[in-house]
Structures are given as structure tokens and as C-alpha cells.
PDB file of C-alpha atoms in Angstrom:
ATOM      1  CA  MET A  25     101.995 116.991 111.686  1.00 37.00           C
ATOM      2  CA  ALA A  26      99.403 117.999 114.280  1.00 40.00           C
ATOM      3  CA  ASP A  27      99.767 121.455 115.831  1.00 42.00           C
ATOM      4  CA  ALA A  28     100.734 120.854 119.454  1.00 39.00           C
ATOM      5  CA  SER A  29      98.927 124.044 120.541  1.00 36.00           C
ATOM      6  CA  LYS A  30      95.597 123.016 119.010  1.00 40.00           C
ATOM      7  CA  VAL A  31      92.730 121.990 121.292  1.00 45.00           C
ATOM      8  CA  ASN A  32      90.987 118.799 120.234  1.00 51.00           C
ATOM      9  CA  PRO A  33      88.182 120.008 117.973  1.00 52.00           C
ATOM     10  CA  GLN A  34      85.373 118.132 119.755  1.00 52.00           C
ATOM     11  CA  GLY A  35      86.397 118.611 123.366  1.00 62.00           C
ATOM     12  CA  VAL A  36      89.313 118.523 125.738  1.00 67.00           C
ATOM     13  CA  GLU A  37      89.674 114.745 126.128  1.00 94.00           C
ATOM     14  CA  ARG A  38      93.298 113.675 126.022  1.00 96.00           C
ATOM     15  CA  LEU A  39      93.612 110.548 123.884  1.00 98.00           C
ATOM     16  CA  GLY A  40      95.973 107.614 124.049  1.00 98.00           C
ATOM     17  CA  TYR A  41      96.466 104.527 121.883  1.00 98.00           C
ATOM     18  CA  LEU A  42      98.176 101.367 123.083  1.00 98.00           C
ATOM     19  CA  GLY A  43      99.149  98.595 120.654  1.00 96.00           C
ATOM     20  CA  LEU A  44     100.431  99.801 117.289  1.00 96.00           C
ATOM     21  CA  GLY A  45     100.079  96.731 115.110  1.00 91.00           C
ATOM     22  CA  LEU A  46      98.206  96.090 111.863  1.00 88.00           C
ATOM     23  CA  MET A  47      95.098  97.842 113.188  1.00 93.00           C
ATOM     24  CA  GLY A  48      96.458 100.226 115.810  1.00 96.00           C
ATOM     25  CA  THR A  49      98.796 102.137 113.529  1.00 96.00           C
ATOM     26  CA  PRO A  50      96.253 103.118 110.843  1.00 97.00           C
ATOM     27  CA  MET A  51      93.590 103.811 113.477  1.00 98.00           C
ATOM     28  CA  THR A  52      95.931 106.148 115.336  1.00 98.00           C
ATOM     29  CA  LEU A  53      96.874 107.867 112.084  1.00 97.00           C
ATOM     30  CA  ARG A  54      93.196 108.597 111.487  1.00 98.00           C
ATOM     31  CA  LEU A  55      92.917 110.225 114.916  1.00 98.00           C
ATOM     32  CA  LEU A  56      95.953 112.361 114.132  1.00 97.00           C
ATOM     33  CA  LYS A  57      94.610 113.316 110.701  1.00 96.00           C
ATOM     34  CA  ALA A  58      91.336 114.340 112.350  1.00 96.00           C
ATOM     35  CA  GLY A  59      93.326 116.859 114.410  1.00 95.00           C
ATOM     36  CA  TYR A  60      93.386 115.007 117.721  1.00 96.00           C
ATOM     37  CA  HIS A  61      96.493 114.816 119.876  1.00 95.00           C
ATOM     38  CA  VAL A  62      97.381 111.257 120.716  1.00 98.00           C
ATOM     39  CA  ASN A  63      99.867 109.747 123.127  1.00 98.00           C
ATOM     40  CA  VAL A  64     100.996 106.266 122.070  1.00 98.00           C
ATOM     41  CA  TRP A  65     102.695 103.243 123.560  1.00 97.00           C
ATOM     42  CA  ASN A  66     103.777  99.956 122.037  1.00 95.00           C
ATOM     43  CA  ARG A  67     105.757  97.051 123.444  1.00 91.00           C
ATOM     44  CA  SER A  68     108.284  97.331 120.585  1.00 88.00           C
ATOM     45  CA  GLU A  69     109.205 100.996 120.279  1.00 85.00           C
ATOM     46  CA  GLY A  70     110.058 100.843 116.571  1.00 89.00           C
ATOM     47  CA  LYS A  71     106.399 100.643 115.567  1.00 91.00           C
ATOM     48  CA  ALA A  72     105.745 104.004 117.201  1.00 93.00           C
ATOM     49  CA  ALA A  73     108.247 105.860 114.986  1.00 93.00           C
ATOM     50  CA  PRO A  74     105.930 106.712 112.051  1.00 94.00           C
ATOM     51  CA  LEU A  75     103.256 107.885 114.467  1.00 96.00           C
ATOM     52  CA  ILE A  76     105.693 110.098 116.371  1.00 96.00           C
ATOM     53  CA  GLU A  77     106.679 111.569 113.015  1.00 95.00           C
ATOM     54  CA  ALA A  78     102.985 112.166 112.270  1.00 96.00           C
ATOM     55  CA  GLY A  79     102.557 114.115 115.500  1.00 96.00           C
ATOM     56  CA  ALA A  80     101.878 111.584 118.252  1.00 97.00           C
ATOM     57  CA  LYS A  81     103.688 111.720 121.584  1.00 97.00           C
ATOM     58  CA  ARG A  82     105.393 108.622 122.959  1.00 97.00           C
ATOM     59  CA  ALA A  83     104.555 107.392 126.460  1.00 97.00           C
ATOM     60  CA  ASP A  84     107.213 105.428 128.345  1.00 96.00           C
ATOM     61  CA  THR A  85     104.808 102.878 129.873  1.00 97.00           C
ATOM     62  CA  PRO A  86     101.103 101.997 129.841  1.00 98.00           C
ATOM     63  CA  ARG A  87     100.885 103.609 133.296  1.00 98.00           C
ATOM     64  CA  ASP A  88     102.258 106.883 131.904  1.00 98.00           C
ATOM     65  CA  LEU A  89      99.827 106.670 129.010  1.00 98.00           C
ATOM     66  CA  LEU A  90      96.746 106.508 131.247  1.00 98.00           C
ATOM     67  CA  ALA A  91      98.183 109.076 133.660  1.00 98.00           C
ATOM     68  CA  ASN A  92      98.381 111.612 130.827  1.00 97.00           C
ATOM     69  CA  CYS A  93      95.178 110.692 128.970  1.00 98.00           C
ATOM     70  CA  ASP A  94      91.432 110.735 129.618  1.00 98.00           C
ATOM     71  CA  ILE A  95      90.547 108.017 127.105  1.00 98.00           C
ATOM     72  CA  VAL A  96      92.921 105.202 126.184  1.00 98.00           C
ATOM     73  CA  PHE A  97      92.203 103.065 123.120  1.00 98.00           C
ATOM     74  CA  MET A  98      93.985  99.759 122.763  1.00 97.00           C
ATOM     75  CA  CYS A  99      94.293  96.896 120.326  1.00 96.00           C
ATOM     76  CA  VAL A 100      96.538  93.989 121.270  1.00 93.00           C
ATOM     77  CA  THR A 101      96.830  90.346 120.281  1.00 86.00           C
ATOM     78  CA  ASP A 102      94.846  88.393 122.854  1.00 89.00           C
ATOM     79  CA  ALA A 103      93.570  88.268 126.434  1.00 90.00           C
ATOM     80  CA  ALA A 104      97.057  87.509 127.804  1.00 93.00           C
ATOM     81  CA  ALA A 105      98.409  90.678 126.168  1.00 93.00           C
ATOM     82  CA  VAL A 106      95.474  92.689 127.519  1.00 95.00           C
ATOM     83  CA  GLU A 107      96.131  91.288 130.995  1.00 96.00           C
ATOM     84  CA  GLU A 108      99.797  92.298 130.791  1.00 96.00           C
ATOM     85  CA  VAL A 109      99.284  95.892 129.677  1.00 97.00           C
ATOM     86  CA  ILE A 110      96.593  96.442 132.315  1.00 97.00           C
ATOM     87  CA  PHE A 111      97.848  94.529 135.328  1.00 98.00           C
ATOM     88  CA  GLY A 112     101.585  94.265 134.650  1.00 97.00           C
ATOM     89  CA  PRO A 113     104.076  96.110 136.910  1.00 97.00           C
ATOM     90  CA  VAL A 114     103.686  99.334 134.902  1.00 97.00           C
ATOM     91  CA  GLY A 115     100.208  98.587 133.568  1.00 98.00           C
ATOM     92  CA  LEU A 116      97.179 100.831 133.222  1.00 98.00           C
ATOM     93  CA  ALA A 117      95.812  99.655 136.576  1.00 98.00           C
ATOM     94  CA  THR A 118      98.780 101.236 138.384  1.00 98.00           C
ATOM     95  CA  ALA A 119      97.804 104.760 137.261  1.00 98.00           C
ATOM     96  CA  PRO A 120      94.992 106.856 138.779  1.00 97.00           C
ATOM     97  CA  GLY A 121      91.851 105.901 136.869  1.00 97.00           C
ATOM     98  CA  ALA A 122      88.963 107.957 138.266  1.00 97.00           C
ATOM     99  CA  CYS A 123      86.956 109.476 135.386  1.00 97.00           C
ATOM    100  CA  LYS A 124      89.245 107.704 132.895  1.00 98.00           C
ATOM    101  CA  LEU A 125      87.969 105.413 130.128  1.00 98.00           C
ATOM    102  CA  VAL A 126      89.657 102.414 128.502  1.00 98.00           C
ATOM    103  CA  VAL A 127      88.298 101.316 125.112  1.00 98.00           C
ATOM    104  CA  ASP A 128      89.541  97.867 124.123  1.00 98.00           C
ATOM    105  CA  PHE A 129      89.457  97.126 120.388  1.00 97.00           C
ATOM    106  CA  SER A 130      91.048  93.687 120.926  1.00 94.00           C
ATOM    107  CA  SER A 131      89.039  90.522 120.240  1.00 93.00           C
ATOM    108  CA  ILE A 132      88.929  88.435 123.411  1.00 94.00           C
ATOM    109  CA  HIS A 133      86.543  86.072 125.198  1.00 96.00           C
ATOM    110  CA  PRO A 134      83.413  87.861 126.512  1.00 97.00           C
ATOM    111  CA  ASP A 135      84.059  86.378 129.969  1.00 97.00           C
ATOM    112  CA  ALA A 136      87.596  87.800 129.901  1.00 96.00           C
ATOM    113  CA  ALA A 137      86.245  91.248 129.002  1.00 97.00           C
ATOM    114  CA  ARG A 138      83.814  91.194 131.913  1.00 97.00           C
ATOM    115  CA  ASP A 139      86.527  90.020 134.305  1.00 97.00           C
ATOM    116  CA  LEU A 140      89.085  92.590 133.147  1.00 97.00           C
ATOM    117  CA  ALA A 141      86.555  95.427 133.322  1.00 98.00           C
ATOM    118  CA  ALA A 142      85.527  94.549 136.881  1.00 98.00           C
ATOM    119  CA  ARG A 143      89.117  94.152 138.073  1.00 98.00           C
ATOM    120  CA  LEU A 144      90.244  97.433 136.503  1.00 98.00           C
ATOM    121  CA  LYS A 145      87.300  99.281 138.033  1.00 98.00           C
ATOM    122  CA  GLY A 146      88.219  97.829 141.409  1.00 98.00           C
ATOM    123  CA  ALA A 147      91.901  98.625 141.011  1.00 98.00           C
ATOM    124  CA  ASN A 148      91.760 102.284 140.008  1.00 98.00           C
ATOM    125  CA  GLY A 149      88.182 103.248 139.130  1.00 98.00           C
ATOM    126  CA  ALA A 150      88.631 103.394 135.343  1.00 98.00           C
ATOM    127  CA  SER A 151      85.655 102.509 133.152  1.00 98.00           C
ATOM    128  CA  TRP A 152      85.736  99.993 130.309  1.00 98.00           C
ATOM    129  CA  ILE A 153      84.249  99.543 126.860  1.00 98.00           C
ATOM    130  CA  ASP A 154      84.818  96.308 124.964  1.00 98.00           C
ATOM    131  CA  ALA A 155      84.768  97.410 121.332  1.00 98.00           C
ATOM    132  CA  PRO A 156      86.124  94.788 118.919  1.00 96.00           C
ATOM    133  CA  VAL A 157      86.375  95.826 115.284  1.00 95.00           C
ATOM    134  CA  SER A 158      85.553  94.364 111.894  1.00 92.00           C
ATOM    135  CA  GLY A 159      86.837  95.507 108.525  1.00 89.00           C
ATOM    136  CA  GLY A 160      90.492  94.493 108.591  1.00 87.00           C
ATOM    137  CA  THR A 161      93.473  96.650 107.767  1.00 87.00           C
ATOM    138  CA  LYS A 162      91.707  98.130 104.743  1.00 88.00           C
ATOM    139  CA  GLY A 163      88.852  99.331 106.943  1.00 93.00           C
ATOM    140  CA  ALA A 164      91.315 100.733 109.479  1.00 95.00           C
ATOM    141  CA  GLU A 165      93.140 102.707 106.798  1.00 95.00           C
ATOM    142  CA  GLU A 166      89.953 104.014 105.179  1.00 96.00           C
ATOM    143  CA  GLY A 167      87.988 104.655 108.384  1.00 97.00           C
ATOM    144  CA  THR A 168      85.219 102.242 107.349  1.00 97.00           C
ATOM    145  CA  LEU A 169      85.433  99.862 110.311  1.00 97.00           C
ATOM    146  CA  ALA A 170      82.355  98.469 112.021  1.00 97.00           C
ATOM    147  CA  ILE A 171      82.824  98.547 115.788  1.00 98.00           C
ATOM    148  CA  MET A 172      80.484  96.737 118.167  1.00 98.00           C
ATOM    149  CA  ALA A 173      80.552  97.820 121.795  1.00 98.00           C
ATOM    150  CA  GLY A 174      79.658  96.665 125.271  1.00 98.00           C
ATOM    151  CA  GLY A 175      79.567  98.973 128.279  1.00 98.00           C
ATOM    152  CA  GLU A 176      77.645 101.827 129.874  1.00 98.00           C
ATOM    153  CA  ALA A 177      75.653 104.039 127.506  1.00 98.00           C
ATOM    154  CA  ALA A 178      77.233 107.240 128.855  1.00 98.00           C
ATOM    155  CA  ASP A 179      80.727 105.872 128.250  1.00 98.00           C
ATOM    156  CA  ILE A 180      79.779 104.862 124.704  1.00 98.00           C
ATOM    157  CA  GLU A 181      78.563 108.373 123.930  1.00 98.00           C
ATOM    158  CA  ARG A 182      81.667 109.888 125.486  1.00 97.00           C
ATOM    159  CA  ALA A 183      83.888 107.849 123.189  1.00 98.00           C
ATOM    160  CA  ARG A 184      81.689 108.111 120.093  1.00 97.00           C
ATOM    161  CA  PRO A 185      83.126 111.242 118.414  1.00 96.00           C
ATOM    162  CA  TYR A 186      86.658 109.876 118.663  1.00 97.00           C
ATOM    163  CA  VAL A 187      85.732 106.353 117.582  1.00 98.00           C
ATOM    164  CA  LEU A 188      83.909 107.729 114.532  1.00 97.00           C
ATOM    165  CA  ALA A 189      87.174 109.308 113.396  1.00 97.00           C
ATOM    166  CA  MET A 190      88.381 105.704 113.010  1.00 98.00           C
ATOM    167  CA  ALA A 191      85.200 103.860 112.016  1.00 98.00           C
ATOM    168  CA  ARG A 192      82.020 104.196 110.006  1.00 97.00           C
ATOM    169  CA  ARG A 193      79.825 102.447 112.564  1.00 97.00           C
ATOM    170  CA  PHE A 194      79.899 102.288 116.375  1.00 98.00           C
ATOM    171  CA  THR A 195      77.010 100.242 117.769  1.00 98.00           C
ATOM    172  CA  HIS A 196      76.189  99.838 121.448  1.00 98.00           C
ATOM    173  CA  MET A 197      75.148  96.195 121.811  1.00 98.00           C
ATOM    174  CA  GLY A 198      74.585  96.020 125.574  1.00 98.00           C
ATOM    175  CA  PRO A 199      76.551  95.671 128.821  1.00 98.00           C
ATOM    176  CA  THR A 200      80.215  94.734 129.137  1.00 98.00           C
ATOM    177  CA  GLY A 201      80.982  91.628 127.069  1.00 98.00           C
ATOM    178  CA  ALA A 202      78.237  92.282 124.516  1.00 98.00           C
ATOM    179  CA  GLY A 203      80.691  93.789 122.058  1.00 98.00           C
ATOM    180  CA  GLN A 204      82.870  90.695 122.213  1.00 98.00           C
ATOM    181  CA  THR A 205      79.884  88.384 121.757  1.00 98.00           C
ATOM    182  CA  THR A 206      78.796  90.378 118.700  1.00 98.00           C
ATOM    183  CA  LYS A 207      82.322  90.103 117.275  1.00 97.00           C
ATOM    184  CA  LEU A 208      82.113  86.313 117.648  1.00 98.00           C
ATOM    185  CA  CYS A 209      78.941  86.354 115.544  1.00 98.00           C
ATOM    186  CA  ASN A 210      80.843  88.437 113.002  1.00 95.00           C
ATOM    187  CA  GLN A 211      83.689  85.912 112.973  1.00 96.00           C
ATOM    188  CA  VAL A 212      81.314  82.997 112.426  1.00 98.00           C
ATOM    189  CA  ILE A 213      80.209  84.733 109.244  1.00 97.00           C
ATOM    190  CA  VAL A 214      83.643  85.939 108.110  1.00 96.00           C
ATOM    191  CA  GLY A 215      85.502  82.723 108.932  1.00 97.00           C
ATOM    192  CA  CYS A 216      82.940  80.588 107.128  1.00 98.00           C
ATOM    193  CA  ALA A 217      82.921  83.057 104.204  1.00 98.00           C
ATOM    194  CA  MET A 218      86.692  82.753 103.812  1.00 98.00           C
ATOM    195  CA  ALA A 219      86.487  78.957 103.764  1.00 98.00           C
ATOM    196  CA  VAL A 220      83.536  78.880 101.350  1.00 98.00           C
ATOM    197  CA  LEU A 221      84.990  81.503  98.992  1.00 98.00           C
ATOM    198  CA  ALA A 222      88.265  79.567  98.895  1.00 98.00           C
ATOM    199  CA  GLU A 223      86.264  76.482  97.905  1.00 98.00           C
ATOM    200  CA  ALA A 224      84.291  78.270  95.182  1.00 98.00           C
ATOM    201  CA  THR A 225      87.409  79.957  93.806  1.00 98.00           C
ATOM    202  CA  ARG A 226      89.286  76.665  93.642  1.00 98.00           C
ATOM    203  CA  LEU A 227      86.334  74.982  91.914  1.00 98.00           C
ATOM    204  CA  ALA A 228      86.296  77.709  89.270  1.00 98.00           C
ATOM    205  CA  SER A 229      90.030  77.444  88.731  1.00 97.00           C
ATOM    206  CA  ASN A 230      90.104  73.635  88.564  1.00 97.00           C
ATOM    207  CA  ALA A 231      87.133  73.593  86.185  1.00 98.00           C
ATOM    208  CA  GLY A 232      88.940  75.849  83.748  1.00 97.00           C
ATOM    209  CA  ILE A 233      87.184  79.201  84.111  1.00 97.00           C
ATOM    210  CA  ASP A 234      88.784  82.505  85.063  1.00 98.00           C
ATOM    211  CA  ALA A 235      88.266  82.634  88.827  1.00 98.00           C
ATOM    212  CA  SER A 236      89.281  86.299  88.887  1.00 98.00           C
ATOM    213  CA  ARG A 237      86.011  87.137  87.112  1.00 98.00           C
ATOM    214  CA  LEU A 238      83.793  85.621  89.795  1.00 98.00           C
ATOM    215  CA  PRO A 239      83.302  88.950  91.620  1.00 98.00           C
ATOM    216  CA  GLU A 240      82.213  90.601  88.371  1.00 98.00           C
ATOM    217  CA  ALA A 241      79.971  87.715  87.324  1.00 98.00           C
ATOM    218  CA  LEU A 242      78.235  87.380  90.694  1.00 98.00           C
ATOM    219  CA  ALA A 243      77.916  91.095  91.498  1.00 98.00           C
ATOM    220  CA  GLY A 244      74.343  92.018  92.390  1.00 98.00           C
ATOM    221  CA  GLY A 245      73.226  88.417  92.836  1.00 98.00           C
ATOM    222  CA  PHE A 246      72.515  86.562  96.055  1.00 98.00           C
ATOM    223  CA  ALA A 247      76.165  85.453  96.286  1.00 98.00           C
ATOM    224  CA  ASP A 248      77.499  89.004  96.141  1.00 98.00           C
ATOM    225  CA  SER A 249      79.113  90.422  99.284  1.00 97.00           C
ATOM    226  CA  ILE A 250      82.003  92.549 100.478  1.00 94.00           C
ATOM    227  CA  PRO A 251      84.018  89.361 101.192  1.00 96.00           C
ATOM    228  CA  LEU A 252      83.393  88.090  97.648  1.00 98.00           C
ATOM    229  CA  GLN A 253      84.575  91.345  96.106  1.00 97.00           C
ATOM    230  CA  LEU A 254      87.576  91.748  98.430  1.00 95.00           C
ATOM    231  CA  PHE A 255      88.770  88.214  99.154  1.00 97.00           C
ATOM    232  CA  VAL A 256      88.508  86.411  95.819  1.00 98.00           C
ATOM    233  CA  PRO A 257      90.848  88.722  93.848  1.00 98.00           C
ATOM    234  CA  ARG A 258      93.431  88.468  96.624  1.00 97.00           C
ATOM    235  CA  MET A 259      93.159  84.675  96.657  1.00 98.00           C
ATOM    236  CA  VAL A 260      93.478  84.377  92.869  1.00 97.00           C
ATOM    237  CA  GLN A 261      96.376  86.833  92.600  1.00 97.00           C
ATOM    238  CA  GLY A 262      98.156  85.591  95.718  1.00 96.00           C
ATOM    239  CA  ILE A 263      98.081  89.022  97.372  1.00 95.00           C
ATOM    240  CA  HIS A 264      98.813  88.402 101.041  1.00 95.00           C
ATOM    241  CA  SER A 265     100.888  91.394 102.095  1.00 91.00           C
ATOM    242  CA  PRO A 266      99.895  93.273 104.042  1.00 86.00           C
ATOM    243  CA  PRO A 267      97.630  90.553 105.435  1.00 88.00           C
ATOM    244  CA  LEU A 268      93.953  91.309 105.952  1.00 85.00           C
ATOM    245  CA  GLY A 269      94.333  89.344 109.176  1.00 88.00           C
ATOM    246  CA  HIS A 270      96.471  86.534 110.520  1.00 91.00           C
ATOM    247  CA  ILE A 271      95.476  82.863 110.454  1.00 96.00           C
ATOM    248  CA  ALA A 272      96.184  82.650 114.195  1.00 95.00           C
ATOM    249  CA  THR A 273      93.768  85.508 114.913  1.00 91.00           C
ATOM    250  CA  MET A 274      90.906  83.923 112.993  1.00 95.00           C
ATOM    251  CA  LEU A 275      91.586  80.563 114.624  1.00 96.00           C
ATOM    252  CA  LYS A 276      91.621  82.163 118.092  1.00 94.00           C
ATOM    253  CA  ASP A 277      88.244  83.752 117.428  1.00 94.00           C
ATOM    254  CA  LEU A 278      86.679  80.578 116.040  1.00 97.00           C
ATOM    255  CA  ASP A 279      87.984  78.610 119.019  1.00 97.00           C
ATOM    256  CA  THR A 280      86.306  81.187 121.267  1.00 96.00           C
ATOM    257  CA  VAL A 281      83.093  80.749 119.264  1.00 97.00           C
ATOM    258  CA  ALA A 282      83.264  77.014 119.980  1.00 98.00           C
ATOM    259  CA  ASP A 283      83.757  77.665 123.697  1.00 97.00           C
ATOM    260  CA  VAL A 284      80.850  80.105 123.985  1.00 97.00           C
ATOM    261  CA  ALA A 285      78.697  77.801 121.853  1.00 98.00           C
ATOM    262  CA  GLN A 286      79.355  74.914 124.232  1.00 98.00           C
ATOM    263  CA  ALA A 287      78.548  77.098 127.264  1.00 97.00           C
ATOM    264  CA  THR A 288      75.264  78.238 125.688  1.00 97.00           C
ATOM    265  CA  SER A 289      74.272  74.901 124.109  1.00 98.00           C
ATOM    266  CA  THR A 290      74.424  76.459 120.647  1.00 98.00           C
ATOM    267  CA  PRO A 291      75.109  74.222 117.621  1.00 98.00           C
ATOM    268  CA  VAL A 292      77.779  75.740 115.388  1.00 98.00           C
ATOM    269  CA  PRO A 293      78.655  73.014 112.868  1.00 98.00           C
ATOM    270  CA  MET A 294      79.763  75.394 110.093  1.00 98.00           C
ATOM    271  CA  ALA A 295      81.939  77.538 112.356  1.00 98.00           C
ATOM    272  CA  THR A 296      83.467  74.398 113.863  1.00 98.00           C
ATOM    273  CA  LEU A 297      84.404  73.114 110.403  1.00 98.00           C
ATOM    274  CA  ALA A 298      85.838  76.510 109.448  1.00 98.00           C
ATOM    275  CA  GLY A 299      87.885  76.452 112.644  1.00 98.00           C
ATOM    276  CA  GLN A 300      89.378  73.092 111.707  1.00 98.00           C
ATOM    277  CA  MET A 301      90.192  74.404 108.219  1.00 98.00           C
ATOM    278  CA  PHE A 302      92.073  77.314 109.785  1.00 98.00           C
ATOM    279  CA  ARG A 303      93.855  74.890 112.123  1.00 98.00           C
ATOM    280  CA  LEU A 304      95.059  73.044 109.024  1.00 98.00           C
ATOM    281  CA  ALA A 305      96.043  76.350 107.433  1.00 98.00           C
ATOM    282  CA  LYS A 306      98.045  77.287 110.534  1.00 98.00           C
ATOM    283  CA  ALA A 307      99.952  73.997 110.324  1.00 98.00           C
ATOM    284  CA  ALA A 308     100.547  74.368 106.587  1.00 97.00           C
ATOM    285  CA  ARG A 309     101.141  78.108 106.191  1.00 96.00           C
ATOM    286  CA  GLY A 310     102.101  79.354 109.681  1.00 97.00           C
ATOM    287  CA  ALA A 311     100.331  81.294 112.405  1.00 96.00           C
ATOM    288  CA  ASP A 312     101.300  84.705 111.024  1.00 95.00           C
ATOM    289  CA  ALA A 313     100.246  83.991 107.435  1.00 97.00           C
ATOM    290  CA  ASP A 314      97.349  85.925 105.915  1.00 96.00           C
ATOM    291  CA  ALA A 315      94.040  84.237 106.741  1.00 97.00           C
ATOM    292  CA  LEU A 316      93.207  84.184 103.009  1.00 97.00           C
ATOM    293  CA  GLU A 317      95.985  81.659 102.505  1.00 98.00           C
ATOM    294  CA  ILE A 318      93.333  79.127 103.458  1.00 98.00           C
ATOM    295  CA  TYR A 319      92.861  79.093  99.670  1.00 98.00           C
ATOM    296  CA  LYS A 320      96.262  77.468  99.267  1.00 97.00           C
ATOM    297  CA  LEU A 321      95.194  74.392 101.236  1.00 96.00           C
ATOM    298  CA  SER A 322      93.444  73.051  98.129  1.00 96.00           C
ATOM    299  CA  ALA A 323      96.263  73.879  95.692  1.00 94.00           C
ATOM    300  CA  THR A 324      97.642  71.034  93.578  1.00 87.00           C
ATOM    301  CA  ASP A 325     101.086  70.876  92.011  1.00 66.00           C
ATOM    302  CA  HIS A 326     101.104  70.498  88.253  1.00 45.00           C
TER     303      HIS A 326
END
């Protein structure tokens, strides 16, 4: 448990984390293990319990969280959830925000990020970084996340030492919204990789070879990748708990890709097909199922 009398080792910033789900809980634990003092808030209080036990302090509302913190990190489900925790009756926007910084790890539409940042700045003066993450729950637990950020350079550098307690990489991609756009590019690659790896794994299995050996056999070749090494064993062995990510989350991101692609006249045939595959997976497996259950779409009963 963190020593309550200890000053944060890299400064006097008071940290907060809002949204203690699959990503928020392990990311907050990494801040605590690094010696930082973190105030936390979550819509369902039960999820805060292990973090309180680890040394975090519970805030009663998002407003209280920002009032008692200099930098607030957050990771919630979608733009509607972000809207609620910022502009709800006891949201972040209702607390004094001058010299405060909000770092949003959620994956939302770039236009929504720009709108939210401008409205929050107008409401209480708080600054904004859109900083979606890649690396899944495993990356959150191990501190190996890649985080892509949009915002002012000075704000990025202010947040950097704390973010690097939770991630391996923190890249400033440009102004507000640039982080979200970069995450969409990431999701084009990851979503298509999941669909293609499911296809290759099923082909191996149906053709009578040991699909679990594909990562070993293809290691070092042009087909090798982190997704190959991580996803294929989980598909073959049916390991879906805890999920690397939910089907609904991947589908949301690929639908956003399609929207931005239409607005920018960008052809995205592969991402569009992957999106439809995940829409099928949502219907067949459920919105909260692990995204890797896309592999089960091609299963046959024997």
C-alpha cells in the first residue's frame, strides 16, 4: 500500500483516475505501484475496492475528483459515457479547472474529442489530451501499452512521466483529435488482423494440421507479428477470459473508421469487411464477448 505521507517521486501533481474497467484498473495499479497517490472514481463503486485496498483514495463524484487532483486520467466506454462524466450534474466541468489537465484514454470519434475539449475549456478552463491506448488488458497489466496523443505539446510533456508509468510509448501525434485518428488507424490494422488470423487458424484446423503451432512455425517470417503470437493460441485454446477486448468495442471503432473514411473520401474495403464480420460476431456471440471469438463464427459442428 502506498505511503500516504510520500510526495509523488516526480513532482507534486495530484493524480486521479476515472473509469475502472478492464483497462482502468490495471493502469491505476501501475500508478500506485510506481509510488504515486491516486484518487479514483467509478460509476459502480465495487470496482474501486481493490484499488482502495492498494492505496488509492475514493472520490465521491467526478467533480470531487477534479477538485482534488491536478491531472485526471479517464477511460470509459464511449463518447456518451465521456459526455456524462464531464458534463453531467456532478461532472468534471462543474469543478474549477484552471491549470488542470484531463487525459482521456477512451477511444471516441476525433470530432467528439475536439468538441469535448473545446466545451470543457470553455466551461472551466481545463486542458485536454486525447490519448487512446493500444495493447489490451495484457499491455495495461504489464505497462507495455502504446498511447497516441493529441493536444498541446506542453500538456503532453506535463503528463508524460505519469503516462510512462502505465505505458511503454507515448507519442504526440498533433493537435486535439490526432490521437483518436491514430487509434483508428491502429484499429484498422488490429481489426483486420483478428479477422485474417481467425481465417488462417480455421484453415489450418480444417485441413488437419495443428493450428496451435502456427505461431512457432511462422515466427520470424513475414507473417509473424504480436497479434499472431498472442491471438492464435487464445483462439485455438478458447481462452476468452479475461477478454483482450470486447466485440462491441472493436465494432464501435471500425464503425468510426467507416465514418471518418467517408468524410475524408478514403477507401477502406478491408476495414469495412472486418467491421461486418464483427457485426456478425456481435449477433452470434454477444456484445460483451471477447473480440477473438470472431474465430468461432467459422466453427462447424461435428
